[in-house]
PDB file of C-alpha atoms (C1' of nucleotides) in Angstrom:
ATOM      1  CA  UNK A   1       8.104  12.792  16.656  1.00 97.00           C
ATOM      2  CA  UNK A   2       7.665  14.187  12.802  1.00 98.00           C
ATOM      3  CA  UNK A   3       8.256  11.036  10.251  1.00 98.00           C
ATOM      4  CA  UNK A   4       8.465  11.812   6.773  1.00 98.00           C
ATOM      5  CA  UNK A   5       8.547   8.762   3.768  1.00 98.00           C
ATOM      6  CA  UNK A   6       9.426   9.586   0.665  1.00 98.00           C
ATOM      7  CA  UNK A   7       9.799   7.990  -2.824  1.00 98.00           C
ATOM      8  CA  UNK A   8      12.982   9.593  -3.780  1.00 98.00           C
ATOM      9  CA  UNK A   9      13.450   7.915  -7.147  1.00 98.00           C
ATOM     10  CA  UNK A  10      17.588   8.043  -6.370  1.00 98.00           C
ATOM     11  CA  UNK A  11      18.944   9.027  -3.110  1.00 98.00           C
ATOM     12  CA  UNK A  12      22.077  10.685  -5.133  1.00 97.00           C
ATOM     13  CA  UNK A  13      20.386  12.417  -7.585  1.00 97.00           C
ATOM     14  CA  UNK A  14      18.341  13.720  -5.511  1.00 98.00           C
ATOM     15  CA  UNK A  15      20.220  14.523  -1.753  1.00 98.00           C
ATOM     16  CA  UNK A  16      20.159  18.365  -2.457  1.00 97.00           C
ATOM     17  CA  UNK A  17      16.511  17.981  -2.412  1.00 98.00           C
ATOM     18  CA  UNK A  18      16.996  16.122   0.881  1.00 98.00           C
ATOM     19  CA  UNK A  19      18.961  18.696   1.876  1.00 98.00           C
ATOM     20  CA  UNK A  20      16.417  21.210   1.648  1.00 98.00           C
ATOM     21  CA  UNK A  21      13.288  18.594   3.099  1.00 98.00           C
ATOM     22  CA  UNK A  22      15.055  17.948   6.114  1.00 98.00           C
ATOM     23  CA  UNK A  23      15.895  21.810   6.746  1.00 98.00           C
ATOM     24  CA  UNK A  24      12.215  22.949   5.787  1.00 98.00           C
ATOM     25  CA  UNK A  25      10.530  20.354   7.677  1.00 98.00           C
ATOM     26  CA  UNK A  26      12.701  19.322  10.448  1.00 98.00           C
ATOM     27  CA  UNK A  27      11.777  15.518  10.339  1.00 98.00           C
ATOM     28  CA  UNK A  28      13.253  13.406  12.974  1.00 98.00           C
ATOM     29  CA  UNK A  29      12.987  10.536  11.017  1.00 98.00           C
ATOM     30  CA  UNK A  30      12.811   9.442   7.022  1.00 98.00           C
ATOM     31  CA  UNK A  31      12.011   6.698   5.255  1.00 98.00           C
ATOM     32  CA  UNK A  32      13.081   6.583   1.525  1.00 98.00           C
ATOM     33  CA  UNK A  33      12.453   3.981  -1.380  1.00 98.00           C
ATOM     34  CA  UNK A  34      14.009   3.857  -4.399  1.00 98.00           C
ATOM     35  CA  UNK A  35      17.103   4.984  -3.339  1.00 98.00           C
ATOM     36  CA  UNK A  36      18.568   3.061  -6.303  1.00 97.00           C
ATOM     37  CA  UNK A  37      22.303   3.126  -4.754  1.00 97.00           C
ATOM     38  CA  UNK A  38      24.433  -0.177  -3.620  1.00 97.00           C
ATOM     39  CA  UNK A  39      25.424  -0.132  -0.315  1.00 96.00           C
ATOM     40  CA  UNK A  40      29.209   0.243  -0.538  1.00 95.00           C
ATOM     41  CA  UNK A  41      28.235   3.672  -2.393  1.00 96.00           C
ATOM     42  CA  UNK A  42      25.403   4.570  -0.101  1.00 97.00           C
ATOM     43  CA  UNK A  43      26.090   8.355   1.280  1.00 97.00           C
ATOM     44  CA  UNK A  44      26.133   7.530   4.916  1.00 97.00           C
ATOM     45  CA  UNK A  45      29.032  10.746   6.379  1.00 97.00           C
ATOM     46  CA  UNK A  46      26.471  13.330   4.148  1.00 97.00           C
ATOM     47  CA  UNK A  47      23.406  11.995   5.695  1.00 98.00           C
ATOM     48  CA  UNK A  48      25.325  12.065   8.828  1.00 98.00           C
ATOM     49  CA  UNK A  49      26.272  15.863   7.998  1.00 97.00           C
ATOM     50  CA  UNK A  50      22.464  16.365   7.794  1.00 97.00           C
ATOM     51  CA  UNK A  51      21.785  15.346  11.377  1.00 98.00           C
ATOM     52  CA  UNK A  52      20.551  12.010  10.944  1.00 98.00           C
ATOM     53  CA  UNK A  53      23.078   9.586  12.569  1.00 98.00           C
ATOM     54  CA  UNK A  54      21.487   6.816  12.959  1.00 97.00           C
ATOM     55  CA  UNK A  55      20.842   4.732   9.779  1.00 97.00           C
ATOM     56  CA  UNK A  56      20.067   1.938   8.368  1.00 97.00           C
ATOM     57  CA  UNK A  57      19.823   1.251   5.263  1.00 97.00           C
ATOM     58  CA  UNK A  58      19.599  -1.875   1.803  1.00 97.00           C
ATOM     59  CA  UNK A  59      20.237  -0.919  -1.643  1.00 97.00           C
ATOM     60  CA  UNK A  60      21.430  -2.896  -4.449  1.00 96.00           C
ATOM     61  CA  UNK A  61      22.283  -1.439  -8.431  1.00 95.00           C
ATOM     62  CA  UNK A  62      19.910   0.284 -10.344  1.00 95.00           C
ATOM     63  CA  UNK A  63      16.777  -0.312  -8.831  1.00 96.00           C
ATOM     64  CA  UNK A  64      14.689  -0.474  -5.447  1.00 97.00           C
ATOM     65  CA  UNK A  65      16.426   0.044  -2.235  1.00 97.00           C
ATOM     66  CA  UNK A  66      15.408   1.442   1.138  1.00 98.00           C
ATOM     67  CA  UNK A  67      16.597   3.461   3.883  1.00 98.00           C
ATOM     68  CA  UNK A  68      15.764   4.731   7.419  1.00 98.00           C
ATOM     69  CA  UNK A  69      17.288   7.886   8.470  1.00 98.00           C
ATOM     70  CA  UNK A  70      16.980   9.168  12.512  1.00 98.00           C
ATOM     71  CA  UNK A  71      17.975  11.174  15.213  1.00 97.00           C
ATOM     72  CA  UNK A  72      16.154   9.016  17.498  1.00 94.00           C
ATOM     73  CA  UNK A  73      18.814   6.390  18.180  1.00 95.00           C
ATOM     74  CA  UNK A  74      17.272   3.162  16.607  1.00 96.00           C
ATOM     75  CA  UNK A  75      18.990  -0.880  15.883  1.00 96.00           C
ATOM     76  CA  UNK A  76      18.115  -3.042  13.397  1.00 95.00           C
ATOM     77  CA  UNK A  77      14.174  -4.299  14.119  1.00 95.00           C
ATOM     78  CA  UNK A  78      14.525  -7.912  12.301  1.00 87.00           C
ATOM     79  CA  UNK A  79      18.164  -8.917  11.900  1.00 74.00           C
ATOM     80  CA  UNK A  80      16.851 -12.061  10.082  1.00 77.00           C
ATOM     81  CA  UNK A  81      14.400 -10.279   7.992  1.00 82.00           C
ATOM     82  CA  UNK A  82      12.142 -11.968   5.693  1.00 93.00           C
ATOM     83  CA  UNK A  83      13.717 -12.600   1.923  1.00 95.00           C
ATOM     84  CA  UNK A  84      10.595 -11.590   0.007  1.00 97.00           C
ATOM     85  CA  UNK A  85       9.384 -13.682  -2.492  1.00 96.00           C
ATOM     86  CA  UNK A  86      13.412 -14.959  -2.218  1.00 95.00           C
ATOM     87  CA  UNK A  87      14.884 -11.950  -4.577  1.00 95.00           C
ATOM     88  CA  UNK A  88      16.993 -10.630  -2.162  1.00 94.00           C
ATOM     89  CA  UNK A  89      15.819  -7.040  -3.868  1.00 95.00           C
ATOM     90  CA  UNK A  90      15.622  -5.163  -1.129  1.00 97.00           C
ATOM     91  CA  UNK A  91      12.359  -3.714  -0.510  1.00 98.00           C
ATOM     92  CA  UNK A  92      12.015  -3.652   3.004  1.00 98.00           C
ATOM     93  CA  UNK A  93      14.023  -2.295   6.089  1.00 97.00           C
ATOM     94  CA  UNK A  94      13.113  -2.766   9.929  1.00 97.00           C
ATOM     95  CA  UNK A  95      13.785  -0.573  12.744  1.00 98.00           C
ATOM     96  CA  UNK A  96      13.440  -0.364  16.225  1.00 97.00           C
ATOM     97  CA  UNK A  97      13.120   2.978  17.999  1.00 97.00           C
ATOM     98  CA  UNK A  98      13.533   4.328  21.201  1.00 93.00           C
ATOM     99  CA  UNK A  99      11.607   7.539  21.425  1.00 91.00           C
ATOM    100  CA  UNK A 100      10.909   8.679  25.010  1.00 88.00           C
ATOM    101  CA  UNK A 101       7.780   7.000  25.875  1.00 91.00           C
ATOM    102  CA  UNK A 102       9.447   3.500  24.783  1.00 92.00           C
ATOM    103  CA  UNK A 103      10.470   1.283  22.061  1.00 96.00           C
ATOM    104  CA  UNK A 104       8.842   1.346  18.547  1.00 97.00           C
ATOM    105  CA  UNK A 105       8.535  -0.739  15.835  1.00 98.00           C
ATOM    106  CA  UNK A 106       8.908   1.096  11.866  1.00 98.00           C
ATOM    107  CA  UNK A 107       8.490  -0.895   8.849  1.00 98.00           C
ATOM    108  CA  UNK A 108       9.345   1.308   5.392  1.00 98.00           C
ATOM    109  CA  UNK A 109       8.511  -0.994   2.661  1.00 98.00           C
ATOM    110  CA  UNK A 110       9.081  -0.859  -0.777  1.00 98.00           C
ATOM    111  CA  UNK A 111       6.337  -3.072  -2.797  1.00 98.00           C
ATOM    112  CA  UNK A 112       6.457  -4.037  -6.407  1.00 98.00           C
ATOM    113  CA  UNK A 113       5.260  -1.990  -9.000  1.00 97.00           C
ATOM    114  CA  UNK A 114       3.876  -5.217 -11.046  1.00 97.00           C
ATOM    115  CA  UNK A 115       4.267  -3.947 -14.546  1.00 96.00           C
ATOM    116  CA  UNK A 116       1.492  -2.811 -17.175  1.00 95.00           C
ATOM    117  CA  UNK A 117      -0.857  -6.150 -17.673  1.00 95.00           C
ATOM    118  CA  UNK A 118      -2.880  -7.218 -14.412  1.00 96.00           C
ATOM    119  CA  UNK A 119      -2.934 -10.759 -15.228  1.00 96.00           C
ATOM    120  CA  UNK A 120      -0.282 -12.735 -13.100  1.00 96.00           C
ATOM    121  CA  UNK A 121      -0.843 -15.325 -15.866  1.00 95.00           C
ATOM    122  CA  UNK A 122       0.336 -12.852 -18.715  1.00 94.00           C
ATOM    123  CA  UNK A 123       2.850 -10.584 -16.706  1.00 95.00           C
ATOM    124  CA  UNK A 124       5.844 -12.314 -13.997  1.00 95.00           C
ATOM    125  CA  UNK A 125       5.603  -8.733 -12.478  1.00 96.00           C
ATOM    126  CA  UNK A 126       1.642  -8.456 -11.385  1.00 97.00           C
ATOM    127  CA  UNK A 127       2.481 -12.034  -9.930  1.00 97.00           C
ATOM    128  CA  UNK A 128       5.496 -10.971  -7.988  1.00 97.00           C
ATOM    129  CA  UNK A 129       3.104  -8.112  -6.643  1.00 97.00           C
ATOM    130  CA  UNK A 130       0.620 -10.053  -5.799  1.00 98.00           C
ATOM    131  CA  UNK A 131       3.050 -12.372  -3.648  1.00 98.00           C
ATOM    132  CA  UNK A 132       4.062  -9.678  -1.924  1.00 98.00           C
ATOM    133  CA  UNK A 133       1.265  -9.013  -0.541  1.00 98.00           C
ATOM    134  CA  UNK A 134       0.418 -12.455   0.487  1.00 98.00           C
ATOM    135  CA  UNK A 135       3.871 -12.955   1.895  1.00 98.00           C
ATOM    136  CA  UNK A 136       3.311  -9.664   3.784  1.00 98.00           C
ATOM    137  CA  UNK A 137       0.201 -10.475   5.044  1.00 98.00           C
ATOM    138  CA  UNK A 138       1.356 -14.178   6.452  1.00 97.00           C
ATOM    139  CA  UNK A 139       4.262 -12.540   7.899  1.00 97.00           C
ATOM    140  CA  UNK A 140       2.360  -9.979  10.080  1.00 97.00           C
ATOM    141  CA  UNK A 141      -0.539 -12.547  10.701  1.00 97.00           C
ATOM    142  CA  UNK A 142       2.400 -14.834  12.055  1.00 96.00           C
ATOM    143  CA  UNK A 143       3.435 -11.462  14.100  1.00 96.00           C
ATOM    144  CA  UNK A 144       0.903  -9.666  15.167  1.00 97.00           C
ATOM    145  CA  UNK A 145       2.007  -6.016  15.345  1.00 97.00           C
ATOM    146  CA  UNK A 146       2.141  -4.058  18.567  1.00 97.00           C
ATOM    147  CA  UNK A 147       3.255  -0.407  18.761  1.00 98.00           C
ATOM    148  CA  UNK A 148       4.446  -0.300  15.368  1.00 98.00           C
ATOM    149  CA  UNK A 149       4.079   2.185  12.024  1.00 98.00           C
ATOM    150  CA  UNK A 150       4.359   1.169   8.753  1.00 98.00           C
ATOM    151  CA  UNK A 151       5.271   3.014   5.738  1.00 98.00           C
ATOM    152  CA  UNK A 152       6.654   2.857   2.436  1.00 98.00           C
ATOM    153  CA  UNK A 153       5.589   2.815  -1.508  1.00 98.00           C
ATOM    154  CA  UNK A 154       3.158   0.574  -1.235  1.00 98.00           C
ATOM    155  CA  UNK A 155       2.023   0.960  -5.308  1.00 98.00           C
ATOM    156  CA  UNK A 156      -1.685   0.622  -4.690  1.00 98.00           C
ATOM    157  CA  UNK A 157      -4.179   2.911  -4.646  1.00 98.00           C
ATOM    158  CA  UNK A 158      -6.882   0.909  -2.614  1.00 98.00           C
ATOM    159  CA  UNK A 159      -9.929   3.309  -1.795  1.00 98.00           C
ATOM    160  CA  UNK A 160     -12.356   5.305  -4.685  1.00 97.00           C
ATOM    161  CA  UNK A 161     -10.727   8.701  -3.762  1.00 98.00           C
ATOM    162  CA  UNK A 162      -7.055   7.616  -3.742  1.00 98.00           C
ATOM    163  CA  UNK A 163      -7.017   7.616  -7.613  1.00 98.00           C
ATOM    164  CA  UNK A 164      -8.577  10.988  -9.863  1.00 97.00           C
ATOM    165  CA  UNK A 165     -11.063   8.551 -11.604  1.00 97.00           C
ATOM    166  CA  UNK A 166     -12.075   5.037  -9.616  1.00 97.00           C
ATOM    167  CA  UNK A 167     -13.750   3.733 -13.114  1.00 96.00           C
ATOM    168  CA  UNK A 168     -11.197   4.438 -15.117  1.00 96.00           C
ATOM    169  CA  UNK A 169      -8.308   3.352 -13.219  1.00 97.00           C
ATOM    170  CA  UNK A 170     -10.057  -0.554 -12.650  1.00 97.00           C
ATOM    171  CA  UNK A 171      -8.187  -2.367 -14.934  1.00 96.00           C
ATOM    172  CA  UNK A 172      -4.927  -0.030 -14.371  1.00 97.00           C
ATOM    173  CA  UNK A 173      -2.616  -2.104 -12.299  1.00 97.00           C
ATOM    174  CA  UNK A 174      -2.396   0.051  -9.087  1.00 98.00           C
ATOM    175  CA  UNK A 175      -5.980   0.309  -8.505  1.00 98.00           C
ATOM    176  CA  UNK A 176      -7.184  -3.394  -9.424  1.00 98.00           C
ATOM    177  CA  UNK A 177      -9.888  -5.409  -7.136  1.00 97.00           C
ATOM    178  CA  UNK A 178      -7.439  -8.019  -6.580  1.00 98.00           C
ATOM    179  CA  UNK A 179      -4.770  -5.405  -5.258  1.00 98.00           C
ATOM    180  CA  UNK A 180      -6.472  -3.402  -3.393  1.00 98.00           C
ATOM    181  CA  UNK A 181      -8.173  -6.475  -1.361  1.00 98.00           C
ATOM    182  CA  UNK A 182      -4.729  -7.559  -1.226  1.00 98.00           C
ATOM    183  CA  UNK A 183      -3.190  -4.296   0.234  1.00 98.00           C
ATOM    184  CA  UNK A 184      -6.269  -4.363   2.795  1.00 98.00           C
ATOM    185  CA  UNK A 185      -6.196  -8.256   3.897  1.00 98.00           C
ATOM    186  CA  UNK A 186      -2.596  -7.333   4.684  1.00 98.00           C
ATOM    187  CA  UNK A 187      -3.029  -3.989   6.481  1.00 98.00           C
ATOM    188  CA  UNK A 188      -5.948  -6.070   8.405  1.00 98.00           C
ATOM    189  CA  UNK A 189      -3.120  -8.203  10.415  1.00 98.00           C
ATOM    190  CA  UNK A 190      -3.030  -5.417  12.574  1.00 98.00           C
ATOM    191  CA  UNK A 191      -2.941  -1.814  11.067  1.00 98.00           C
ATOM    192  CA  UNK A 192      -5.027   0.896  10.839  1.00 98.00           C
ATOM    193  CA  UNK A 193      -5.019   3.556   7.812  1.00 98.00           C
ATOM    194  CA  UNK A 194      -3.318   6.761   9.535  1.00 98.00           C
ATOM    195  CA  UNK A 195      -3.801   8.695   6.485  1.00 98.00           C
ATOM    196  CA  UNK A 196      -7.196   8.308   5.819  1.00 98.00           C
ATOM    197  CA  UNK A 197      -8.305   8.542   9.400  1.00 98.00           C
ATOM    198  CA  UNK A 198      -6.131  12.190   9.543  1.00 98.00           C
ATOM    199  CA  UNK A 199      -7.962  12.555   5.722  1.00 98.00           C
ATOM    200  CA  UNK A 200     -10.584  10.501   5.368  1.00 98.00           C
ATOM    201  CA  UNK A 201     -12.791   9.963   1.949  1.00 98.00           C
ATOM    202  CA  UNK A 202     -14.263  11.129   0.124  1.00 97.00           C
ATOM    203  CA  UNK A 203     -11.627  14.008   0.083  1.00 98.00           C
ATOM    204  CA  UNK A 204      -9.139  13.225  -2.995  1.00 98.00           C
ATOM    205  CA  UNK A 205      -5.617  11.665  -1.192  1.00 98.00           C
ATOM    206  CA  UNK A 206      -2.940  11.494  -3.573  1.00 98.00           C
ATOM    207  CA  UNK A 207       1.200  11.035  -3.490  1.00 98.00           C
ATOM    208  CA  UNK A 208       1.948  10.278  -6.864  1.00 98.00           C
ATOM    209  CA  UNK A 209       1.502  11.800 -10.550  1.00 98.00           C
ATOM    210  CA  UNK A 210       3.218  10.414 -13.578  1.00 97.00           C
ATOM    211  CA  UNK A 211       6.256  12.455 -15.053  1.00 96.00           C
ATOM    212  CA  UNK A 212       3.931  11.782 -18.570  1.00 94.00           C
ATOM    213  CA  UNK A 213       1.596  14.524 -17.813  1.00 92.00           C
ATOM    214  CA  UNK A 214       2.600  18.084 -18.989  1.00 90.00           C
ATOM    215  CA  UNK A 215       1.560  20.031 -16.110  1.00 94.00           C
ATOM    216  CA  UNK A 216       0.906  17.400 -12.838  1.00 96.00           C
ATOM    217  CA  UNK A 217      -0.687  20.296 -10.496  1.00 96.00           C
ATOM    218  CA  UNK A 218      -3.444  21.111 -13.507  1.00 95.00           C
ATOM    219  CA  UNK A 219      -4.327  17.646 -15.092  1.00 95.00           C
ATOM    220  CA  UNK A 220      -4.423  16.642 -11.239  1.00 97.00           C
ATOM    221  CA  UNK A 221      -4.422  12.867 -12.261  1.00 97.00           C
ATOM    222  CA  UNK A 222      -2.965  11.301  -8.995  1.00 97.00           C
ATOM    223  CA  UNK A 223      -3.072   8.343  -7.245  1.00 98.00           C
ATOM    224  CA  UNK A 224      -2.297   7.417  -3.732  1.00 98.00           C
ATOM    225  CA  UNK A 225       0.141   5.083  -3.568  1.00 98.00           C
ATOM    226  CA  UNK A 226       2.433   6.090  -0.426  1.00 98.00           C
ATOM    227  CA  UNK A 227       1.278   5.374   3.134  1.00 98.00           C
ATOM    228  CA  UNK A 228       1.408   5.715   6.718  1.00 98.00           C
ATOM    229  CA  UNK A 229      -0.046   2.758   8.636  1.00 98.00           C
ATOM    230  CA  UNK A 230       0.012   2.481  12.655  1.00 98.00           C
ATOM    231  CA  UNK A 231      -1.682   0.171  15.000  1.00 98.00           C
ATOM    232  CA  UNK A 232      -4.201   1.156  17.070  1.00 98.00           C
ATOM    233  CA  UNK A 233      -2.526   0.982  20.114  1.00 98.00           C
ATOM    234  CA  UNK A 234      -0.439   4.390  19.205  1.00 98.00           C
ATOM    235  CA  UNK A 235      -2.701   5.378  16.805  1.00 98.00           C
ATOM    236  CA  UNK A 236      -4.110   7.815  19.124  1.00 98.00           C
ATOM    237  CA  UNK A 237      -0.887   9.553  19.528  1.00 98.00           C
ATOM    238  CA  UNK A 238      -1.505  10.516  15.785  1.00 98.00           C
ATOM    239  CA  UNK A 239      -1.321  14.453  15.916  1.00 98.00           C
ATOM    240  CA  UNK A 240      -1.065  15.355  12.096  1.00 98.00           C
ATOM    241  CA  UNK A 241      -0.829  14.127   8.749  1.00 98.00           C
ATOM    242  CA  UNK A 242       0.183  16.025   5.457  1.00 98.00           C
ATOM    243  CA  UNK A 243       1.425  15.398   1.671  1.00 98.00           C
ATOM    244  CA  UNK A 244       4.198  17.550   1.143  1.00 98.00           C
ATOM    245  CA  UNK A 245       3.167  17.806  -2.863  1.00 98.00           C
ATOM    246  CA  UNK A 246       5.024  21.286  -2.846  1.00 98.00           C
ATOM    247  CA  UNK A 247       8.138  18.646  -3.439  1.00 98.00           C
ATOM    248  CA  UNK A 248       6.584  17.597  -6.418  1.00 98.00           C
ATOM    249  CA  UNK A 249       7.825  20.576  -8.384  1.00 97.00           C
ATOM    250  CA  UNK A 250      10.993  20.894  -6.496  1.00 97.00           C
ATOM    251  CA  UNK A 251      13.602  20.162  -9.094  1.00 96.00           C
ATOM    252  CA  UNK A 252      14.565  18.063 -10.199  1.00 97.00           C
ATOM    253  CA  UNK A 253      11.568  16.577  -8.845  1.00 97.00           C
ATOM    254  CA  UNK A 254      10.463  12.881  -7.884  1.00 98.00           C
ATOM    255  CA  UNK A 255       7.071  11.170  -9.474  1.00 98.00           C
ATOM    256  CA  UNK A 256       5.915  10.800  -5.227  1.00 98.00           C
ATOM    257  CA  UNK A 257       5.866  13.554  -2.779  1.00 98.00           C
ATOM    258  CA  UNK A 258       6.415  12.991   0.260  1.00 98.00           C
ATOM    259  CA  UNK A 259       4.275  12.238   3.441  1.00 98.00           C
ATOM    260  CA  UNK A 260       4.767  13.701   6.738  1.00 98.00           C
ATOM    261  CA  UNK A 261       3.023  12.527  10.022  1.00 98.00           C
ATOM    262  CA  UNK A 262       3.444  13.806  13.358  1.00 98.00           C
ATOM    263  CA  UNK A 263       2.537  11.560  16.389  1.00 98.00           C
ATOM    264  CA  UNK A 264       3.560  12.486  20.121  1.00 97.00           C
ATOM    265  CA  UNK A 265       5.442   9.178  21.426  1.00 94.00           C
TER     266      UNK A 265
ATOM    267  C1'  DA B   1      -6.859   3.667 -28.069  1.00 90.80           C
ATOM    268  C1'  DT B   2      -2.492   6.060 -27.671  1.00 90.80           C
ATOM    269  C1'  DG B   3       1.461   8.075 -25.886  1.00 90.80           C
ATOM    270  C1'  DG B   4       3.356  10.707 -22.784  1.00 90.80           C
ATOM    271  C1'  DT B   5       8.697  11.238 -18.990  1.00 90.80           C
ATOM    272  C1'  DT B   6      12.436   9.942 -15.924  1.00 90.80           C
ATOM    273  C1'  DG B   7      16.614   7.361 -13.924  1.00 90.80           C
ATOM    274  C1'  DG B   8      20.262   4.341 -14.494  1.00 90.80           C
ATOM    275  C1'  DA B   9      26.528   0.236 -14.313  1.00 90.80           C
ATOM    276  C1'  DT B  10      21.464   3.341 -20.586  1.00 90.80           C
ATOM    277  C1'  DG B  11      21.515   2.663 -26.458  1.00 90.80           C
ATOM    278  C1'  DC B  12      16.948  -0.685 -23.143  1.00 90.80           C
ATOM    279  C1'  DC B  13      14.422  -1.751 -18.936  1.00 90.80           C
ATOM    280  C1'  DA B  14      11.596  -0.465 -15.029  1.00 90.80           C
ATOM    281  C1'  DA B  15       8.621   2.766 -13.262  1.00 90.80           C
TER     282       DA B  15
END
DNA sequence: ATGGTTGGATGCCAA
């Protein structure tokens, strides 16, 4: 099975690019964030068109909003999903799959970006961010996680070689002590790290470079904040992992290229 | 230290 996730900073905007991922790369299943598209307008007959059937899929106006695109049929993994942090802003989808060798659980999360100040005293956003996390780490300490991948824009950064400068990026919400302990005590309930065991440090990781630098590919100041978790039961299984930052200058491009794992299941 | 760019129910807010 070849997964793909992808920050696609507007589903509509961006569906020729889409287009062109799923026909390069021949993913059987994607998982998008920021779609940024209300349901009633989401483009379920095109994505249909593209050979991905089975959907499912939360978006609101304007902002966040997830999807889960397959050929693999799939239902809905939580029908009475957690309301995080009660905003009913739709960062989070659940799917169940039923690949050959049985059923399989797929998270694709969507996690707060927590604004510019890392103080939750100063900034409502950093605090929402930090909830997350603690929400997300009771919920999957109150279910423990059994054959099950998780993905999604997870807006950390948490190891030294997941950001171009580990010093400089301290106080930078992304890459702050008290998120990435927060990103790990919640990937702890039961995950393992798929990228950086397929990659691991202290190769430079990154998914992510800011539209504010002139030329991305030559300042090279990334950080990693997309990711592919698995538990260890199927973590095995793991064949391949790769950033598809070609898409980065695909235009017009997203701020996150996408990540593509392929795992035999 | 500062400012840089992009998307969207835009003339500002979130990223």
């Amino acid at each position: 099975m070849r997964l793909i996730t992808w920050n696609i900073n507007s589903l509509r905007l961006r569906l020729p690019l889409l287009t062109r991922l799923s026909e390069e790369y021949a993913p059987d299943v994607i998982c998008l964030q920021e779609t940024k598209v209300p349901d009633p307008l989401y483009p379920q007959e095109a994505l249909t068109a593209l050979g991905y059937p089975h959907q499912l899929y939360r978006g609101m106006k304007s902002y966040n909003g997830v999807t889960i695109l397959s050929r693999i049929p799939l239902e809905p993994a939580l029908p009475h999903a957690p309301d995080w942090c009660g905003k009913m802003d739709c960062r989070h989808v659940a799917a169940r799959l039923h690949p050959d060798s049985g059923p399989v659980n797929l998270h694709n999360f969507y996690v707060p970006a927590g604004g510019d100040i890392p103080d939750p005293d100063e900034n409502e956003k950093f605090a929402h961010k930090l909830a997350f996390l603690k929400e997300a780490k009771e919920w999957f300490t109150a279910h423990p996680p059994k054959r099950s991948i998780l993905v999604g824009d997870l807006n950390i950064a948490p190891l030294e070689h997941d950001v171009w400068s580990h010093k400089q990026l301290l106080k930078i919400v992304s890459h702050t002590p008290i998120e990435t302990s927060g990103l790990l005590d919640w990937m702890h309930t039961g995950f393992k790290d798929a990228m950086r065991t397929a990659i691991p440090e202290p190769e430079k990781l990154y998914t992510w470079w800011s539209y504010r630098n002139r030329d991305w590919k030559k300042s090279n100041r990334g950080r990693r904040l997309d990711h592919i978790w698995t538990t260890p039961d199927i973590l095995p299984n793991m064949q391949k992992i790769t950033v598809l930052s070609a898409l980065r200058d695909w235009e017009p491009p997203s701020d996150h290229a996408p990540v593509m794992m392929d795992i035999t299941l």
